[in-house]
Amino acid sequence: MSAIVVGYDGSACGEAALESALGLAAQLGDEVVVVFGYAPPGLWGGEIADHEEAIEELGAKVMEQAQAQAAKHGAEIEVELIPKKAVEALLDAGQRHDARMIVVGSFGDPPLKGVILGSTPNKLLHLAERPVLVVPADK
């Protein structure tokens, strides 16, 4: 069985990505691995542990949302909270699961903005060694 790795953060674009991945997985007979990547933005001394703990709590809540969304489709998903930046977390999960593809959402910003800001979809399109599906958020 192949896997589809999905980046999910609870946003509208994350929900759209998960919806697409669930539909594809049902058609292809694949499992779905939902990834929440997190990494503290920098070293803040003693505050870093508190920041990381808060992000982990948010990640756990977000993964519960993903499981509820999958349950509406009668699907089970595997969830992973990975203490890396989103792109690194998705590439890592894609490699470990030998994923058929990585699915992420996009807010539909102009391409130049993504290049300047270094968006997750843009980085994945350039760094991933497997197909990347970018799904626009429902508006």
Tab-separated table of C-alpha atoms in Angstrom, residues 1 13 15 35 37-38 40-41 53 59 65 67 69-70 88-90 95 98 102 108 111-112 115 118 126 130-131:
chain	number	residue	atom	x	y	z
A	1	MET	CA	0.000	0.000	0.000
A	13	CYS	CA	-5.987	25.455	2.780
A	15	GLU	CA	-8.574	21.330	5.090
A	35	VAL	CA	1.796	15.862	9.141
A	37	GLY	CA	5.503	20.272	11.254
A	38	TYR	CA	6.629	22.645	13.937
A	40	PRO	CA	10.453	27.120	17.209
A	41	PRO	CA	11.383	30.202	15.179
A	53	GLU	CA	5.094	23.069	24.441
A	59	GLY	CA	-0.502	20.447	16.939
A	65	GLN	CA	-9.489	18.183	13.721
A	67	GLN	CA	-9.040	12.907	12.430
A	69	GLN	CA	-12.466	15.439	9.082
A	70	ALA	CA	-11.266	11.981	7.978
A	88	GLU	CA	11.496	19.562	6.332
A	89	ALA	CA	8.762	17.655	8.180
A	90	LEU	CA	6.868	16.892	4.959
A	95	GLN	CA	10.789	9.757	2.495
A	98	ASP	CA	7.891	6.235	0.489
A	102	ILE	CA	2.867	15.114	-0.863
A	108	GLY	CA	-3.869	31.208	-3.894
A	111	PRO	CA	3.424	33.175	-7.450
A	112	LEU	CA	5.859	36.049	-6.864
A	115	VAL	CA	8.872	33.162	-3.965
A	118	GLY	CA	9.341	31.236	0.721
A	126	HIS	CA	11.641	22.825	-5.721
A	130	ARG	CA	8.366	13.002	-5.368
A	131	PRO	CA	5.228	14.595	-6.829
